[in-house]
XYZ file of C-alpha atoms in Angstrom:
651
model
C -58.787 -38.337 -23.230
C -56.891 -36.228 -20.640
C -56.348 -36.603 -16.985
C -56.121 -33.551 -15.513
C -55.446 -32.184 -11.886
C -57.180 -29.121 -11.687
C -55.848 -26.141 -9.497
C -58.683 -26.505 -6.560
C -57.746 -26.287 -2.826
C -60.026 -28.648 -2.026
C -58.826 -32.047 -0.297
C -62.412 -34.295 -1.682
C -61.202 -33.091 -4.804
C -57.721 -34.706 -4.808
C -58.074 -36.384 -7.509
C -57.433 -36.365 -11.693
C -60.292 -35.727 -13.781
C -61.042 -36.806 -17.275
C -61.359 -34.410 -20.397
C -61.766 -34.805 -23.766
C -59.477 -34.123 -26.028
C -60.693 -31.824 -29.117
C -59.127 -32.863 -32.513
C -57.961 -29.515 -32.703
C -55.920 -30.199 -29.770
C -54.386 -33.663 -30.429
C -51.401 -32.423 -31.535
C -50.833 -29.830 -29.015
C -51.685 -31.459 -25.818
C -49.127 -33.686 -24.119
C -48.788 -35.112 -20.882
C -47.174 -32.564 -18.100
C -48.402 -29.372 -20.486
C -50.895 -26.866 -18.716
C -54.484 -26.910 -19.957
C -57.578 -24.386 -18.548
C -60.625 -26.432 -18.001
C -64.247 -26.109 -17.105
C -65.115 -27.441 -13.567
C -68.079 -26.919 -11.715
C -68.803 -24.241 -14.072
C -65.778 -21.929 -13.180
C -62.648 -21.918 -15.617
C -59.489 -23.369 -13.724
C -55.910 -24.046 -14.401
C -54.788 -27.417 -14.569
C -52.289 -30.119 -15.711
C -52.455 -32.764 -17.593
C -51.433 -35.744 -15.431
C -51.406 -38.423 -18.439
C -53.014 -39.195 -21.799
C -55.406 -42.487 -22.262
C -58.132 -43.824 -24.743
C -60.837 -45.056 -21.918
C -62.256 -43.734 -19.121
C -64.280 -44.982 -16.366
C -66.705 -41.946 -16.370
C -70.219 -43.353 -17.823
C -71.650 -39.401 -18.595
C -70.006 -37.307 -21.630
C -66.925 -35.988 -20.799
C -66.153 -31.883 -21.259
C -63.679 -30.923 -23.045
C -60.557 -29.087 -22.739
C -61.043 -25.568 -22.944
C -58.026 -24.215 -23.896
C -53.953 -25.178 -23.914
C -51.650 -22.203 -23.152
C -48.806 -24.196 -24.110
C -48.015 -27.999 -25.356
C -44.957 -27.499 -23.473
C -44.823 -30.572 -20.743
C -43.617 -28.635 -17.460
C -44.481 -32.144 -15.431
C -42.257 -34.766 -15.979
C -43.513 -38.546 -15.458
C -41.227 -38.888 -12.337
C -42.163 -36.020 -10.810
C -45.638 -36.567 -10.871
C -45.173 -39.795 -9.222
C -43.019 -37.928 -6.544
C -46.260 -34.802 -6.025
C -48.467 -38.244 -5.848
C -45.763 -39.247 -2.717
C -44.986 -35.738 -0.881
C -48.995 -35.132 -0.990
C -49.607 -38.669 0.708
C -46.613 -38.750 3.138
C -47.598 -35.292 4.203
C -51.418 -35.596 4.556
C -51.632 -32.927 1.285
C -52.844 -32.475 -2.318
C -51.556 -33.133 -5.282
C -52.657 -29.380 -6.072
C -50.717 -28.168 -3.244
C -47.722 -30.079 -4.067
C -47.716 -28.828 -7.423
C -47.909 -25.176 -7.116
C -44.371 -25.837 -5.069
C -42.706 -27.949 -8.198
C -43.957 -25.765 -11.208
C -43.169 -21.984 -11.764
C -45.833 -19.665 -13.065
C -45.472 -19.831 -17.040
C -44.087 -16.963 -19.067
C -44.703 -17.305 -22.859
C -41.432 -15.506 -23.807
C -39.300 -17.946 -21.831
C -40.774 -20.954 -23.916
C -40.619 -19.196 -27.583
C -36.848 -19.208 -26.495
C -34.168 -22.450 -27.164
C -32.411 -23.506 -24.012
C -28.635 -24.366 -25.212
C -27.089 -27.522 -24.547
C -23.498 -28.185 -23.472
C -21.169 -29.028 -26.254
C -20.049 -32.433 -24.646
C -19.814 -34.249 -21.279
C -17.220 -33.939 -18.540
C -14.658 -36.632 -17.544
C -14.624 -37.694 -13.880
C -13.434 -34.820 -11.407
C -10.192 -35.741 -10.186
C -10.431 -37.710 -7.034
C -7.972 -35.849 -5.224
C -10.839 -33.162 -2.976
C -12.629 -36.659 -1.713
C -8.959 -38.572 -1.298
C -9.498 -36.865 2.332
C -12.533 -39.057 3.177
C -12.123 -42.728 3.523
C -14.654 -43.859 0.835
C -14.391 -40.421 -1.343
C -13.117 -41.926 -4.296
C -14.931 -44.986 -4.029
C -18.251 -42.743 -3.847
C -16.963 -40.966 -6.584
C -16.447 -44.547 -8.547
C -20.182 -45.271 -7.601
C -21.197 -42.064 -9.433
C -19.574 -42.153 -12.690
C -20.935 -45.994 -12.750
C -24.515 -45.109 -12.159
C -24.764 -46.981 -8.951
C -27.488 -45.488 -6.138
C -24.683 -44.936 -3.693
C -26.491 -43.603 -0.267
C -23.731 -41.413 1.666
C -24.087 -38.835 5.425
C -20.963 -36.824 4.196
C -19.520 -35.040 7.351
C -17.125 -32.423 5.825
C -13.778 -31.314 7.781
C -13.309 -28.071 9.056
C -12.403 -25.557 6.506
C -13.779 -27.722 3.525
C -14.416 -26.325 0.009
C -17.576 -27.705 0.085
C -19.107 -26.006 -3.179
C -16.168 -27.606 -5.282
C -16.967 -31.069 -3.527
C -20.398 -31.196 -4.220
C -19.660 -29.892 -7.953
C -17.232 -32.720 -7.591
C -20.215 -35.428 -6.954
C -22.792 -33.566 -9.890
C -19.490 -33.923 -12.266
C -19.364 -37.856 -11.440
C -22.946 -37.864 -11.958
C -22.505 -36.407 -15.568
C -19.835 -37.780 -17.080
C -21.925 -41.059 -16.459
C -25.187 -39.609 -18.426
C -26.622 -39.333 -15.568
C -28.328 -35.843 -13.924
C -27.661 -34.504 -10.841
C -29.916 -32.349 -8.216
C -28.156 -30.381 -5.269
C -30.189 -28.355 -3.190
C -28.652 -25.802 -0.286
C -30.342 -23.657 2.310
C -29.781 -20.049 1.141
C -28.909 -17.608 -1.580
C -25.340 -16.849 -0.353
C -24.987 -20.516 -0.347
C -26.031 -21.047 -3.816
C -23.480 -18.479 -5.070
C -20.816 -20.085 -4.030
C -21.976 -23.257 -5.168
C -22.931 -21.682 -9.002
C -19.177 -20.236 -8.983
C -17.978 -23.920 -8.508
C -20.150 -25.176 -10.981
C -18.566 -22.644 -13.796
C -15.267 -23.408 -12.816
C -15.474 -27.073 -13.005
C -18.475 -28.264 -15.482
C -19.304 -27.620 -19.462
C -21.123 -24.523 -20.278
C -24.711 -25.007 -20.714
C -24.707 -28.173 -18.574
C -26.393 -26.337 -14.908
C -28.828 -24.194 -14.124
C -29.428 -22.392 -11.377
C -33.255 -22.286 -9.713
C -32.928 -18.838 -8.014
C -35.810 -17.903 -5.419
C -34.842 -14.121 -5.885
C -34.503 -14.140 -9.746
C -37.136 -12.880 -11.947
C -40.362 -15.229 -12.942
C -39.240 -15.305 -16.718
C -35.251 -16.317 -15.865
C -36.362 -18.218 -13.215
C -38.932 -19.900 -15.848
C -36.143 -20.127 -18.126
C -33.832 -21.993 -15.734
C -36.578 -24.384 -14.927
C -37.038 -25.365 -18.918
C -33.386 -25.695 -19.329
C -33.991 -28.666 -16.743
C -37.132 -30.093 -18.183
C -35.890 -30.278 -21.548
C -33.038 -31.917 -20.544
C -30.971 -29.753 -21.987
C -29.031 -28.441 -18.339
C -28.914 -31.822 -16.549
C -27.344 -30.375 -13.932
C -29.863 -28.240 -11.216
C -28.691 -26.213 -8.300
C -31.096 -24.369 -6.090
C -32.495 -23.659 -3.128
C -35.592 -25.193 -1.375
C -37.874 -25.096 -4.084
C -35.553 -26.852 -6.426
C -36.594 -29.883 -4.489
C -39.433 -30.778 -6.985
C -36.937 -29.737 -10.453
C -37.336 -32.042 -13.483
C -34.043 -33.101 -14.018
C -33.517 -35.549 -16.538
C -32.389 -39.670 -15.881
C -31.877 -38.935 -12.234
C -28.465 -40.112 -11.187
C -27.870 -38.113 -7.915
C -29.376 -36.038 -5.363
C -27.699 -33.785 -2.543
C -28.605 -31.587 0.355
C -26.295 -29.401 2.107
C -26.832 -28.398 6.145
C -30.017 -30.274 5.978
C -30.271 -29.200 9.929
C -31.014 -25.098 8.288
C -34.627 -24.688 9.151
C -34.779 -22.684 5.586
C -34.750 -26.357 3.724
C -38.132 -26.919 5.767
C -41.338 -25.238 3.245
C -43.608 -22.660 4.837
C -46.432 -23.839 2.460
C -48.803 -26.524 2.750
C -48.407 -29.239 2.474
C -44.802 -28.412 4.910
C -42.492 -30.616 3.400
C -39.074 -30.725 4.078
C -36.141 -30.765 1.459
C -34.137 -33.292 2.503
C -37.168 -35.932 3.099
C -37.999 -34.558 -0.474
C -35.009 -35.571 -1.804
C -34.579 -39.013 0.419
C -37.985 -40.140 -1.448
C -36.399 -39.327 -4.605
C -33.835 -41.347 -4.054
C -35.893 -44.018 -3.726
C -38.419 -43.406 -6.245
C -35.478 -42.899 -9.294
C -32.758 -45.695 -7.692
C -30.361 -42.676 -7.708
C -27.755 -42.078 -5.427
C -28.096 -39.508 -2.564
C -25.677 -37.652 -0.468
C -27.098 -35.763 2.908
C -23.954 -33.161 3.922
C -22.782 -30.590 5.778
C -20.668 -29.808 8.704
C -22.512 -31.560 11.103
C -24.918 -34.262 11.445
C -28.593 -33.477 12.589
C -30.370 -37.145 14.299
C -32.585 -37.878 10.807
C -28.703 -38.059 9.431
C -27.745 -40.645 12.185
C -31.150 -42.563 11.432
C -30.145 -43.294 8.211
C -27.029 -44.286 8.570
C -28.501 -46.935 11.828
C -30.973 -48.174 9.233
C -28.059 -49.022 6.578
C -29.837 -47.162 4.448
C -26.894 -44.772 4.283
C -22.903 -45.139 4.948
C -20.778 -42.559 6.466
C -18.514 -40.500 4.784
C -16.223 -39.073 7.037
C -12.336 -38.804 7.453
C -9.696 -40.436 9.900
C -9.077 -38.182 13.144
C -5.499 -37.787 12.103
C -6.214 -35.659 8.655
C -9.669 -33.890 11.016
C -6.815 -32.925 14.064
C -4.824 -31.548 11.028
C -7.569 -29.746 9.889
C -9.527 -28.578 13.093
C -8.535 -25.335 14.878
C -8.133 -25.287 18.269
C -11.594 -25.410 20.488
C -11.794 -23.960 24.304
C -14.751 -23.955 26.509
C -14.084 -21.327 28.867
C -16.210 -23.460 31.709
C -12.688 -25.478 31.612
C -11.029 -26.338 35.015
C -7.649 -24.567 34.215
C -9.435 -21.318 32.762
C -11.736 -21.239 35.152
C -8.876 -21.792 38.108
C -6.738 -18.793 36.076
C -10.006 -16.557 35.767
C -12.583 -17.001 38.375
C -15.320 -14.532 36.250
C -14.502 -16.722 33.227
C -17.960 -18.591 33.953
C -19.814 -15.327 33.842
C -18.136 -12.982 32.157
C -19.686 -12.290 28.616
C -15.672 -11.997 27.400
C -13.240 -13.267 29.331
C -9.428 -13.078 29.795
C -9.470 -16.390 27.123
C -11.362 -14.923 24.491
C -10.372 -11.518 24.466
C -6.800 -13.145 24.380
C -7.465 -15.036 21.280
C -9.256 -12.088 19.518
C -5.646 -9.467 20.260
C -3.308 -12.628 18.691
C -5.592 -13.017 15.424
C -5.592 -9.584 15.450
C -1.438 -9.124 15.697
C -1.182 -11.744 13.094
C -3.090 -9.657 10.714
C -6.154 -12.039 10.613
C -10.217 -11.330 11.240
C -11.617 -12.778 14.460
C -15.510 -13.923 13.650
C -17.391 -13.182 16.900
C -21.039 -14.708 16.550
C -24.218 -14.105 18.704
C -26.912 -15.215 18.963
C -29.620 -12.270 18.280
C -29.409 -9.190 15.900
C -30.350 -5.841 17.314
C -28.906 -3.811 20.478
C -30.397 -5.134 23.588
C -33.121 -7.409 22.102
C -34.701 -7.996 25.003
C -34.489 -7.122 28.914
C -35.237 -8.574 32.221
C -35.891 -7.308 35.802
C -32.517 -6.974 37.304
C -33.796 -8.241 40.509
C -35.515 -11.562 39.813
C -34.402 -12.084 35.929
C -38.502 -11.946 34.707
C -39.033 -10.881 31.163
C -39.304 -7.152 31.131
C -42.896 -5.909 29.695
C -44.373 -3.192 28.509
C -47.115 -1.567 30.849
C -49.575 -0.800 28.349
C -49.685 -3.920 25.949
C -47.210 -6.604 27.893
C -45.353 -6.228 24.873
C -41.482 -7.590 25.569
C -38.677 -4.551 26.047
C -36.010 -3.920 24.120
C -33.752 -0.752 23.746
C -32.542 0.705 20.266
C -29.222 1.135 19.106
C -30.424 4.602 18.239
C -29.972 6.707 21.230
C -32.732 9.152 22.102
C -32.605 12.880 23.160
C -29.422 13.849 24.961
C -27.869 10.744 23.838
C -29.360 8.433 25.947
C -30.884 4.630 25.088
C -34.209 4.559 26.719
C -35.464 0.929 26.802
C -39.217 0.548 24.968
C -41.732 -1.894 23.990
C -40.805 -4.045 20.973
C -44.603 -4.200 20.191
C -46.282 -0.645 20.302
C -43.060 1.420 20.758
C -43.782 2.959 24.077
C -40.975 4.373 26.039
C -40.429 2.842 29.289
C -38.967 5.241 31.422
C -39.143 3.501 34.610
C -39.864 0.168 35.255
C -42.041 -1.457 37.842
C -41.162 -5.369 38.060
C -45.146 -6.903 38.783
C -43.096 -9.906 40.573
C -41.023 -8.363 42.688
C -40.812 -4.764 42.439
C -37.646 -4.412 41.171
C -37.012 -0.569 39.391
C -33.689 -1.969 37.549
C -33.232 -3.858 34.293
C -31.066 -5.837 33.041
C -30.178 -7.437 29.398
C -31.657 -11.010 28.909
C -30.152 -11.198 25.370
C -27.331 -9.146 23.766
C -27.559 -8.253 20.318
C -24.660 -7.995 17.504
C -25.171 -3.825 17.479
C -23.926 -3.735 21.076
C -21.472 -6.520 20.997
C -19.916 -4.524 18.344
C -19.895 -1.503 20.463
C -18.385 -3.924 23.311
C -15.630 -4.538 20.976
C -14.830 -1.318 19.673
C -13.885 -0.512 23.080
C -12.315 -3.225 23.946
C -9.985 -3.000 21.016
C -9.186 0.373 19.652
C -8.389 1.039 16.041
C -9.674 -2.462 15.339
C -11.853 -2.101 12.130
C -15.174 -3.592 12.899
C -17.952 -5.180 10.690
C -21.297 -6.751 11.040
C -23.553 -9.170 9.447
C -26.880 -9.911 10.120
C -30.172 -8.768 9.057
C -30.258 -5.452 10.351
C -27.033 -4.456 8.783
C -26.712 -6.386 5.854
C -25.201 -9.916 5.198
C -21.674 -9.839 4.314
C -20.815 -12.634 1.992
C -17.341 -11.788 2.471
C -13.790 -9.992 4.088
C -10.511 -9.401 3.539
C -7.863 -11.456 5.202
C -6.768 -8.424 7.451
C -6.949 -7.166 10.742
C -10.529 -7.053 11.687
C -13.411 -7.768 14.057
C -16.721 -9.301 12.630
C -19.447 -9.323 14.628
C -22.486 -11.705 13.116
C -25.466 -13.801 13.792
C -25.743 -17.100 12.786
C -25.998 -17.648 9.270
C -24.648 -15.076 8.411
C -20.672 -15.377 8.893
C -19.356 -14.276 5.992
C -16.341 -16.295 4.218
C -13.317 -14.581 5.055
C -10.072 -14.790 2.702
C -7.701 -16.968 3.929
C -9.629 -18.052 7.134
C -10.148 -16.768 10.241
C -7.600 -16.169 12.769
C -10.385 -17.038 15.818
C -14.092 -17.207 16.368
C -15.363 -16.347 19.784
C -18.683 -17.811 20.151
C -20.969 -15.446 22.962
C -24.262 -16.051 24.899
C -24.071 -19.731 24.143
C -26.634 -20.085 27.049
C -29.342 -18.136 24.851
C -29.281 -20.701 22.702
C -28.659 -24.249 24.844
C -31.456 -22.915 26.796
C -34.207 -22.991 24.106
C -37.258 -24.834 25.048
C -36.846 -27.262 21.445
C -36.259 -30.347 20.893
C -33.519 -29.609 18.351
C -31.692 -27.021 20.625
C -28.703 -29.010 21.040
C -28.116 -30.476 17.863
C -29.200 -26.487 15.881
C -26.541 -24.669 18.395
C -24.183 -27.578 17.482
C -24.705 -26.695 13.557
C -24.728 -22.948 14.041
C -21.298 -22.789 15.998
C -19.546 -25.658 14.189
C -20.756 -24.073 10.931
C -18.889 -20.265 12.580
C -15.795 -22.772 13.418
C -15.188 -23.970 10.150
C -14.415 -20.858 8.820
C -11.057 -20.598 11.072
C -8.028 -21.649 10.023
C -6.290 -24.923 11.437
C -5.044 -25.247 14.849
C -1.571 -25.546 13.355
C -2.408 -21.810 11.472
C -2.875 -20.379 14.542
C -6.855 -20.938 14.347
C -8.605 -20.435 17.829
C -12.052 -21.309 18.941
C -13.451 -19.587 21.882
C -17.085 -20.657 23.146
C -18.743 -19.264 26.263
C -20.093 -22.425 27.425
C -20.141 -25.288 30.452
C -17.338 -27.180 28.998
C -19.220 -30.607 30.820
C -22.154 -29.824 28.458
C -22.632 -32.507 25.733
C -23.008 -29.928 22.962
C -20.120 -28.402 23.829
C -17.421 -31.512 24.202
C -19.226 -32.676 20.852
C -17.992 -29.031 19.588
C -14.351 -29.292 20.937
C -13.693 -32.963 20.328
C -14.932 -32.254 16.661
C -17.471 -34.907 16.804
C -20.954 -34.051 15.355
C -21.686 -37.671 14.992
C -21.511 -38.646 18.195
C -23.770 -36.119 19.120
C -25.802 -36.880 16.409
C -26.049 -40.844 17.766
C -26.809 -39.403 21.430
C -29.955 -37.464 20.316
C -31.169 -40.159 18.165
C -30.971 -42.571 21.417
C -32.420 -40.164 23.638
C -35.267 -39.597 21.827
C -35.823 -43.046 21.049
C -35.940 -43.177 24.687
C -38.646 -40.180 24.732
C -39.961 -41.372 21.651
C -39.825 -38.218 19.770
C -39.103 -37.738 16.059
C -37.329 -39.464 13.660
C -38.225 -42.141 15.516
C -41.468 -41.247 16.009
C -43.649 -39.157 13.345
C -45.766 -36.508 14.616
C -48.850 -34.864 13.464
C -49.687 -31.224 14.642
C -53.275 -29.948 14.546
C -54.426 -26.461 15.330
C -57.308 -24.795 15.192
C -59.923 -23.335 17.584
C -61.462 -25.464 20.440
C -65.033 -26.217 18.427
C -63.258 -26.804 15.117
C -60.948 -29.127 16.797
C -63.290 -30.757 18.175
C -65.317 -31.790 15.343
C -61.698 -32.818 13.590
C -60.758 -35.248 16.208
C -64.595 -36.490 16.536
C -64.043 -37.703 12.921
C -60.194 -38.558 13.181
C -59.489 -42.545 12.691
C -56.252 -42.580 14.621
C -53.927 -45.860 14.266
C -54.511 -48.006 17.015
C -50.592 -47.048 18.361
C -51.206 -43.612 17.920
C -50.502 -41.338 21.189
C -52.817 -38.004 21.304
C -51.125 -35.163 23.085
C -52.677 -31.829 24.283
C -54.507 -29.215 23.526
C -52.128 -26.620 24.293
C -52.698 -22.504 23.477
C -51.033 -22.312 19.592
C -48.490 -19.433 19.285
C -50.159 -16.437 17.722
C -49.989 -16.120 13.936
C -49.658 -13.259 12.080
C -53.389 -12.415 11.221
C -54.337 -15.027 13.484
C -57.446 -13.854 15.459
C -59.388 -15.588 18.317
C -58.938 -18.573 20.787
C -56.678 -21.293 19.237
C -55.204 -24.678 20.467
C -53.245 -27.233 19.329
C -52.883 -31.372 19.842
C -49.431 -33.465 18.707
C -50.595 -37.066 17.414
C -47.635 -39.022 17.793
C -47.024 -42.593 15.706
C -44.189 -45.176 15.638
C -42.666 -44.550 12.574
C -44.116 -47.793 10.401
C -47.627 -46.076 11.628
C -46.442 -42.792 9.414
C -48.192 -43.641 6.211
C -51.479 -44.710 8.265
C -51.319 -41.793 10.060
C -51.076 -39.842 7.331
C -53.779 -41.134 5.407
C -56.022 -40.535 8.529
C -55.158 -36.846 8.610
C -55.925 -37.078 5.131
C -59.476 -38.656 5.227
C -60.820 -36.003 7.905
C -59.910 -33.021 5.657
C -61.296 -34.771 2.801
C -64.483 -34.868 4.767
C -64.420 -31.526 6.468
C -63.951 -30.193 2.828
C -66.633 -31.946 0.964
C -69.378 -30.573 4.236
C -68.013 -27.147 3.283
C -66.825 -26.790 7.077
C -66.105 -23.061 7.080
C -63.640 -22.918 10.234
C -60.046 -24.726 8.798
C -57.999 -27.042 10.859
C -54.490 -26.215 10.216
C -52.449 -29.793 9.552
C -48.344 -30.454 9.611
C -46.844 -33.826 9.516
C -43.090 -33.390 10.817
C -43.018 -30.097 12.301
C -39.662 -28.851 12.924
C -41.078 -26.580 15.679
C -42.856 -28.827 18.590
C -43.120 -26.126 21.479
């Protein structure tokens, strides 16, 4: 008899099902291999969740219909971590699993997935001597032990040949490893490390851009145990690595780690249960420290791993706010400038010494968006309130003629319906004109860009240049920067989110890294108050106590991670009905509705409520969430009430 979990998107349905086996079949089927099944009289695709001899079922069971492959693509602990994700995040098993598994390609299994000729001895400790407990975390590795670590990384770390570092540990104790990082450009660097410091054979690489047979390929290199090393991105999350020694996220503050699928998980709460499920070590890293980070290291459940601030001063470039006392006393437009005396001055050293100067901003594009130059209101189109925006294309004559970023109207005058203002101003600068900004400002400079529109650079030469990019996509330049200037900090401190602080914290310390120490010459320039708290956490080099600040202040609010909140959207009728039905915890605060943010292919009225739990209620919560769609699903309720436990987004 088989237990299967058929591919239904149906939440009453969450559940295995018993087959029977057909002798035919005893030797092929195993438990984790994909079956096709009959249910309700349709032919589905399904998994075989485990093998057993009884079955409480009293009718006669169907049997399987047919086994594509005896090849067992669902590993025991893995199952038990689909069962987890589709609990904690009000899900299905189903759901969970179409994340963890890869489509099947028959040519990828008929092939042998080499193994590596022998294991590694422990990475030399030297690249964690740095940190005060590196080589004791190290230690912990190679020993097996489920060492828990936040990992803070200095300025102008190697990171990729750390974290290699940690999976090499791992290894040469028989044990696997499991790093996951935000993006493709990311996961380069990382697989370059890898072949430079483990045994052929003994990684793979779980590429979201590769093809489905070599990405199918990869994944069976893992589940047969024969790579026991995996590096990916997001969806590597769920990869069946063999006796589970560690597991690692890097930048776990990149909104990338967080899935755009139901059931919504995120990565590094992924990888946290993990942790727990296997007794493995984890390590949560990056350059900064988002507030789950300083939650876990409150709870105990993790220990810092950070070094002294003698070896960060030696390592940190120098930081200026231009919002400081002295600058702003030596250049009274330093406060509203866009580049002051201070930044362009650091930009013409770098660029005498020969070095690149990183300038980020905020927003790709030209002029992204505009406002009336009078009272600062949004600009909008007249025809479909659409916002305006002018190309870096000019039009006839040579002229930039601002139109709508929506239906592409021209807007050759302007009517402000506030105040009547005819002249318009730019709200939000893109990289396209900053680089124009800078070509003028320094002639014969070469200039670059990176950013969606252009292309990301992953990286430069070491010479004399100006880079002009958006966040996340800085490219690594050779040798290090000579300075960063970091512009329009105020378009992103003033986002209505939760998270602005502590994302504009990670997106300009993540730029600053990339220059070279203060006693290199390395210069940081950001266009900020320097009173804010963002900004003295930026120049004092001190994520964590940022970090510690947000997690008190929203213990104060009682916002997440202390609190876990549920959003649910749908229309007005549908929710409704939902709520009508919803068993809330008895702590449980309901919040809203409030108008939902358009979709794409979104149509008609919708609204949305935030449930919000202590964090102990979480599981209860979840389970409530659960029920209702469970309920809603069996009635065949056609209108569907869209649910997301921990959304990164609460605005």
């Amino acid at each position: 008899m088989a237990r299967v979990v058929v591919d239904v998107p149906l939440a009453h349905l969450d559940r295995p099902f018993d087959y029977a086996v057909p002798d035919k079949l005893v030797d092929t089927v195993q438990a984790g291999c994909r079956v096709r099944v009959r249910f309700h009289g349709r032919l589905v695709d399904g998994v075989v969740w485990e093998l057993g001899d009884t079955t409480d079922f009293t009718g006669s069971l169907q049997p399987l219909s047919h086994v594509p492959s005896g090849e067992p693509v669902l590993t025991p602990q893995v199952a038990r971590l689909v069962r987890t994700v589709a609990d904690r995040y009000a899900g299905t098993a189903s759901d969970v699993l179409r994340l963890a598994l890869p489509p099947r390609r028959s040519a990828a299994e008929k092939r042998e997935s080499p193994t590596p000729d022998a294991l590694p001895e422990p990475p030399d400790p030297a690249g964690f001597a740095r940190y005060t407990a590196g080589p004791a975390l190290l230690d912990a590795l190679a020993e097996g032990r489920p060492a828990r670590a936040v990992w803070t990384a200095l300025p102008g770390e190697d990171w990729p040949a750390r974290l290699v570092e940690l999976c090499r540990a791992a290894l040469s104790g028989r044990r696997g490893a499991l790093v996951v990082v935000p993006d493709g450009r990311d996961l380069d660097r990382l697989a370059a490390a890898a072949t430079a410091l483990l045994p052929a054979h003994s990684f793979t690489v779980l590429r979201a851009d590769d093809s489905p047979e070599k990405r199918y390929r990869a994944f069976l290199a893992a589940s047969r145990g024969a790579a026991q090393v995996v590096l990916g991105t997001r969806a590597a999350m769920f990869a069946p690595v063999r006796d589970l020694g560690l597991v690692v996220i890097w930048d776990d503050g990149d909104d990338l780690h967080s899935e755009e699928r139901a059931p919504y998980p995120h990565a590094r709460d992924v990888l946290v249960q993990r942790a727990w499920l296997d007794d493995c070590a984890a390590v949560v890293a990056g350059t900064t420290r988002t507030a789950e980070g300083a939650l876990l290291v409150e709870s105990g459940w993790a220990h810092e791993l950070v070094a002294d601030r003698a070896v960060l001063r030696l390592a940190a470039p120098r930081v200026q706010a231009l919002g400081e006392d002295f600058e702003l006393a030596r250049d009274a437009a330093a406060r509203s400038a866009r580049l002051p005396s201070l930044a362009h001055e650091a930009a013409r050293k770098a660029l005498a010494a020969d070095t690149p100067v990183l300038v980020q901003v905020p927003r790709r594009g030209y002029v992204p968006s505009l406002a009336c130059g009078r009272c600062r209101a949004p600009a909008r189109c007249a025809h479909c309130a659409g916002p305006l925006g002018i190309s870096p294309r000019p039009g006839p004559g040579g002229t930039r003629i601002p139109a709508c970023r929506w239906c592409a109207r021209p807007a050759a005058t302007f009517d402000c319906p506030h105040c009547h203002g005819t002249k318009l101003r730019a709200s939000v600068i893109g990289d396209a004109r900053t680089a124009e900004e800078l070509a003028r400002a320094f002639p014969g400079a070469a200039m670059r860009t990176s950013g969606s529109t252009s292309g990301v650079l992953a990286t430069v030469p070491g010479g004399a240049s100006l880079v002009v990019a958006t966040p996340g996509a800085e490219p690594v330049a050779e040798g290090g920067y000579g300075a960063a200037l970091l512009l329009d900090s105020w378009a992103l401190l003033g986002r209505a989110d939760l998270r602005a602080g502590e994302e504009t914290l990670r997106r300009w310390m993540n730029a600053a890294a990339l220059v070279r120490p203060a006693s290199a010459g390395g210069h940081v320039v950001v266009a900020a108050d320097a009173g804010h708290p963002v900004v003295q956490a930026l120049v004092r080099w001190d994520p964590a106590w940022l970090a510690a600040r947000e997690l008190t202040d929203r213990r104060e609010l009682g916002f997440p991670p202390v609190t876990r909140m549920a959003s649910v959207a749908g229309s007005p009728a549908a929710l409704a009905e939902f709520l009508a039905a919803l068993r809330l915890p008895e702590d449980a605060d309901l919040l809203g509705p409030v108008p939902e943010r358009p979709r794409p292919g979104q149509e008609g009225e919708r609204e949305r409520y935030l449930v919000r739990v202590p964090r102990a209620s979480g599981a209860a919560l979840a389970h409530a969430l659960a029920e209702v769609q469970g309920v809603r699903s069996a009635k065949k309720v056609p209108e569907h009430v869209r649910v997301q436990l921990d959304p990164l987004d609460l605005v």
